[in-house]
PDB file of C-alpha atoms in Angstrom:
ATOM      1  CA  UNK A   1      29.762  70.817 137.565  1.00 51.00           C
ATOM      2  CA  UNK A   2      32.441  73.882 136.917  1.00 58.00           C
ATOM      3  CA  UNK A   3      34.415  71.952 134.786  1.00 60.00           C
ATOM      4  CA  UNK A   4      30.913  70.763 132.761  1.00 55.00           C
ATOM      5  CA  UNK A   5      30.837  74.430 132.015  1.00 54.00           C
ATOM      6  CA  UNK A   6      33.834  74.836 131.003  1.00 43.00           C
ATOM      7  CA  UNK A   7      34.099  72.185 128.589  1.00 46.00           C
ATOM      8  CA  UNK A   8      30.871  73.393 127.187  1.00 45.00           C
ATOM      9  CA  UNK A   9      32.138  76.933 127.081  1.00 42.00           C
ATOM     10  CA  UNK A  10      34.876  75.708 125.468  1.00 38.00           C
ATOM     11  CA  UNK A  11      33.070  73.828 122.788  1.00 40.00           C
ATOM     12  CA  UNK A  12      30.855  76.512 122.002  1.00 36.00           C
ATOM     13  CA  UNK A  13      33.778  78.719 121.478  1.00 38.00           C
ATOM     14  CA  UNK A  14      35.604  76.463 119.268  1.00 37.00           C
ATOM     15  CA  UNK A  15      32.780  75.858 117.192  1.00 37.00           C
ATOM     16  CA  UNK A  16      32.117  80.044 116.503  1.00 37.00           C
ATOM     17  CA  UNK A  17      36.032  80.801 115.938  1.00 35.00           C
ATOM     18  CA  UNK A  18      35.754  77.671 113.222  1.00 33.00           C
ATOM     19  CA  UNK A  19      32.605  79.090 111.614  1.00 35.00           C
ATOM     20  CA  UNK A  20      34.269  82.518 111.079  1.00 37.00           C
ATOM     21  CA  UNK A  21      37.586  81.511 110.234  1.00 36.00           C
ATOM     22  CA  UNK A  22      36.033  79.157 107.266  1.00 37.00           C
ATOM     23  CA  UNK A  23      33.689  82.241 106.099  1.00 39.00           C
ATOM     24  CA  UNK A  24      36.031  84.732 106.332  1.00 41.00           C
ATOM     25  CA  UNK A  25      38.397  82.864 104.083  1.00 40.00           C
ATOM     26  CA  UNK A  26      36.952  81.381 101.414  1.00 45.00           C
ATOM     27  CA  UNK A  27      36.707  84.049  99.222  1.00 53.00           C
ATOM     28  CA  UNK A  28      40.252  85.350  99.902  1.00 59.00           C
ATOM     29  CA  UNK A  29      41.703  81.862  99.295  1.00 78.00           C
ATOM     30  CA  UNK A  30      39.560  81.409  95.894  1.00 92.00           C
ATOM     31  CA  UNK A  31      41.499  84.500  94.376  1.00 94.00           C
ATOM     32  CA  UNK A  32      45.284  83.582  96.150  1.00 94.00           C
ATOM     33  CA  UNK A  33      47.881  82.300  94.060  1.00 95.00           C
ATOM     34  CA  UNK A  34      49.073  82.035  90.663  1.00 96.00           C
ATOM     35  CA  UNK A  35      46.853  83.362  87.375  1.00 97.00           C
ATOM     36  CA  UNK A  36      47.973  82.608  83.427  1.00 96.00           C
ATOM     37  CA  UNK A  37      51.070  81.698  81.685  1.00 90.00           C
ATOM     38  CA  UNK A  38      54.828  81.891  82.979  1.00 82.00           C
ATOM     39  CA  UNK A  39      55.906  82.231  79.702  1.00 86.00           C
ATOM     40  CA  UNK A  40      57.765  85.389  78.251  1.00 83.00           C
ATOM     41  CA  UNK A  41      54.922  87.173  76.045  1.00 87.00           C
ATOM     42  CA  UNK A  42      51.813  86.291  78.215  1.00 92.00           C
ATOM     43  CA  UNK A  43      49.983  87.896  80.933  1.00 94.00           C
ATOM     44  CA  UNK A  44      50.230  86.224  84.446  1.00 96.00           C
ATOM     45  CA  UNK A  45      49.484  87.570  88.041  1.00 97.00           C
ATOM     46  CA  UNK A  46      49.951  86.364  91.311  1.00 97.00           C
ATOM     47  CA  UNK A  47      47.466  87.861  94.249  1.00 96.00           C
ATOM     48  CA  UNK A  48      48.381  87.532  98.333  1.00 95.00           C
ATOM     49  CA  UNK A  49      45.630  86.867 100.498  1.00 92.00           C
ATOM     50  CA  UNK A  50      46.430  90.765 101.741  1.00 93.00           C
ATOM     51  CA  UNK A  51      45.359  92.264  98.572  1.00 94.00           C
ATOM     52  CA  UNK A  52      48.604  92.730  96.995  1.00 96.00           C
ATOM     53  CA  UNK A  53      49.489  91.548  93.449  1.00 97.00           C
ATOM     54  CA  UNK A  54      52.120  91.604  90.497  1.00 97.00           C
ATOM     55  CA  UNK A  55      52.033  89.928  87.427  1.00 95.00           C
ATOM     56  CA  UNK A  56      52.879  91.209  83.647  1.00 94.00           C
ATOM     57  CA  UNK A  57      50.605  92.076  80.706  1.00 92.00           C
ATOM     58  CA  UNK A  58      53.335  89.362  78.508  1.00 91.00           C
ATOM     59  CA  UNK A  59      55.913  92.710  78.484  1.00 90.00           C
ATOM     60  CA  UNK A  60      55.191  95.329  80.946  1.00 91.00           C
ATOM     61  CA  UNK A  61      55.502  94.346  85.182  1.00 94.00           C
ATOM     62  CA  UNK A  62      52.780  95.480  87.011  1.00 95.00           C
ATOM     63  CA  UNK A  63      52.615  95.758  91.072  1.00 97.00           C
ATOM     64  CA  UNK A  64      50.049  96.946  93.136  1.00 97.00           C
ATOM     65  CA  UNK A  65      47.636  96.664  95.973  1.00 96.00           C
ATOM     66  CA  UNK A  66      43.724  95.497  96.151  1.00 96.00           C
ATOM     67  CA  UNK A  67      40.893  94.683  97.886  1.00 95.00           C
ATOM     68  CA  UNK A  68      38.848  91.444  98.503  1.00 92.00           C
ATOM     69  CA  UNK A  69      35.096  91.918  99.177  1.00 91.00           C
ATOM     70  CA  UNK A  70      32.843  88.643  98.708  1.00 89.00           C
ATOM     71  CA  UNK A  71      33.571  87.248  95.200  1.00 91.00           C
ATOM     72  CA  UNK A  72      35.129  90.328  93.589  1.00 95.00           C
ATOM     73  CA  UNK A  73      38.913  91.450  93.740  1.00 96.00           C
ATOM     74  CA  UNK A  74      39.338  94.994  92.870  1.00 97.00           C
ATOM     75  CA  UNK A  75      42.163  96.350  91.606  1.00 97.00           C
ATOM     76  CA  UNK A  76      43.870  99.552  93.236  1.00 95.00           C
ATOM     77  CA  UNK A  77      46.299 101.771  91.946  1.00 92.00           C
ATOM     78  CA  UNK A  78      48.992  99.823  90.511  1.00 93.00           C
ATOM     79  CA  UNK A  79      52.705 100.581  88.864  1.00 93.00           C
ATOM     80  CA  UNK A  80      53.413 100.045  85.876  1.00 92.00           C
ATOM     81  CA  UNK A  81      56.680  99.836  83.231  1.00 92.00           C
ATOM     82  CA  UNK A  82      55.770 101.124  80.031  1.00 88.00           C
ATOM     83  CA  UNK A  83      57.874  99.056  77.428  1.00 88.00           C
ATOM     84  CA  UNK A  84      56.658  99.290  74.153  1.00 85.00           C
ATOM     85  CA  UNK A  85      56.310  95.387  73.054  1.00 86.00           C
ATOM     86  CA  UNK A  86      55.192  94.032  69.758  1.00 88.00           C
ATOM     87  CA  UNK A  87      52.743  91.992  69.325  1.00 86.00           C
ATOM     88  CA  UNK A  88      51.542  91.911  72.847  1.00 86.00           C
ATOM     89  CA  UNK A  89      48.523  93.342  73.623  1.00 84.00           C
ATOM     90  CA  UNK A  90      48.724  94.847  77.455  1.00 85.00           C
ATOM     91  CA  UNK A  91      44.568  94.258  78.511  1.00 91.00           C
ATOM     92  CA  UNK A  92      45.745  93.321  81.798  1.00 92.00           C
ATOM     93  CA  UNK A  93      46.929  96.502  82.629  1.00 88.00           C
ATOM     94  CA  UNK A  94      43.097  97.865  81.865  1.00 91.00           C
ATOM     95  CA  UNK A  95      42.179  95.789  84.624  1.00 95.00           C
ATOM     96  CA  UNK A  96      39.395  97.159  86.929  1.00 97.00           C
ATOM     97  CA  UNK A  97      38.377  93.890  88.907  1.00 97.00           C
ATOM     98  CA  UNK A  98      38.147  90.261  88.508  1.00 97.00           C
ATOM     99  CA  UNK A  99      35.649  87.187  89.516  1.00 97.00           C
ATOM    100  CA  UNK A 100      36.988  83.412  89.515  1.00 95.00           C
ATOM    101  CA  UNK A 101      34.626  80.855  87.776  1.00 89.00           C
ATOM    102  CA  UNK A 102      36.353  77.511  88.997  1.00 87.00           C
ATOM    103  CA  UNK A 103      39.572  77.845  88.144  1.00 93.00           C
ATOM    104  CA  UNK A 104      39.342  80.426  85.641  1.00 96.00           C
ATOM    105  CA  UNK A 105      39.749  84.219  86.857  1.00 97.00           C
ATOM    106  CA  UNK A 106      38.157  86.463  84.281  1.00 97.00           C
ATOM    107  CA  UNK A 107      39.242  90.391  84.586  1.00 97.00           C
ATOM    108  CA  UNK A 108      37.081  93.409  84.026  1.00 98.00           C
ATOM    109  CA  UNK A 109      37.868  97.121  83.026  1.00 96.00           C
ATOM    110  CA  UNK A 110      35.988  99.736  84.508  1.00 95.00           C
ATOM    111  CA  UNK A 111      32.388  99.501  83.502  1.00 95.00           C
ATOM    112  CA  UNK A 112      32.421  95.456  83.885  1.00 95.00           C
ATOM    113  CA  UNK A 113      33.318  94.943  80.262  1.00 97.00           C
ATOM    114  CA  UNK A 114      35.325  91.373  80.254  1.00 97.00           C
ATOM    115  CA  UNK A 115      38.614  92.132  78.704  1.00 96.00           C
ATOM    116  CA  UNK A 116      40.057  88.773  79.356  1.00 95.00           C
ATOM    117  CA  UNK A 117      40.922  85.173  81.709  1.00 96.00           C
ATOM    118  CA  UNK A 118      43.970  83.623  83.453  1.00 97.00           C
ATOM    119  CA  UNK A 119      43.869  80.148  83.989  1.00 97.00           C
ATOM    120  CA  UNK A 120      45.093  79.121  87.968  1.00 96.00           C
ATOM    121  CA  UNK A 121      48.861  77.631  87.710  1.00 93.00           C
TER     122      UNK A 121
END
């Protein structure tokens, strides 16, 4: 009868560690990975599943460290190089927060205007 228990203890315990391991990640895993073109003169960034991300505007490098809270990454205060490039325009480095819609992650400025989208590599 002890080892009924245990089994069932067991089971039970499996089954609630699996539940919050699968919530707990989704969102993170949605925004992980590679965004835009690896191509010199376009934007790209690649996000951790800790927050932290680098990526260029198609000139400048950018590196810095965010947050992930439900399905909204939020950029925090990132570096910068400030090379003047032309005919690049540097949106990404306007960038506020972002959303993915599919595979698609579209990047706000500060007062949720849309400013532009990286596809996922």
């Amino acid at each position: 009868m002890n080892i009924r228990r245990a089994r069932m203890a067991l089971a039970v315990t499996a089954a609630f560690a699996l539940a919050a391991l699968s919530g707990c990640s989704s969102s993170a895993s949605s925004f992980t990975g590679s965004w835009g073109e690896a191509t010199a003169g376009q934007p790209s960034l690649t996000i951790s599943s800790d927050g932290t991300f680098s990526g260029t505007d198609g000139c400048n490098s950018m590196k810095g460290q965010g947050t992930i809270s439900g399905d909204t990454f939020t950029f925090g205060p990132f570096a910068s190089t400030l090379v003047a490039c032309e005919g690049v325009t540097p949106w990404l480095n306007l960038a506020s927060t972002a959303k993915v819609d599919a595979k698609t992650l579209a990047v706000y400025r500060t007062g949720g205007d849309r400013i532009g989208t990286l596809d996922k590599q």
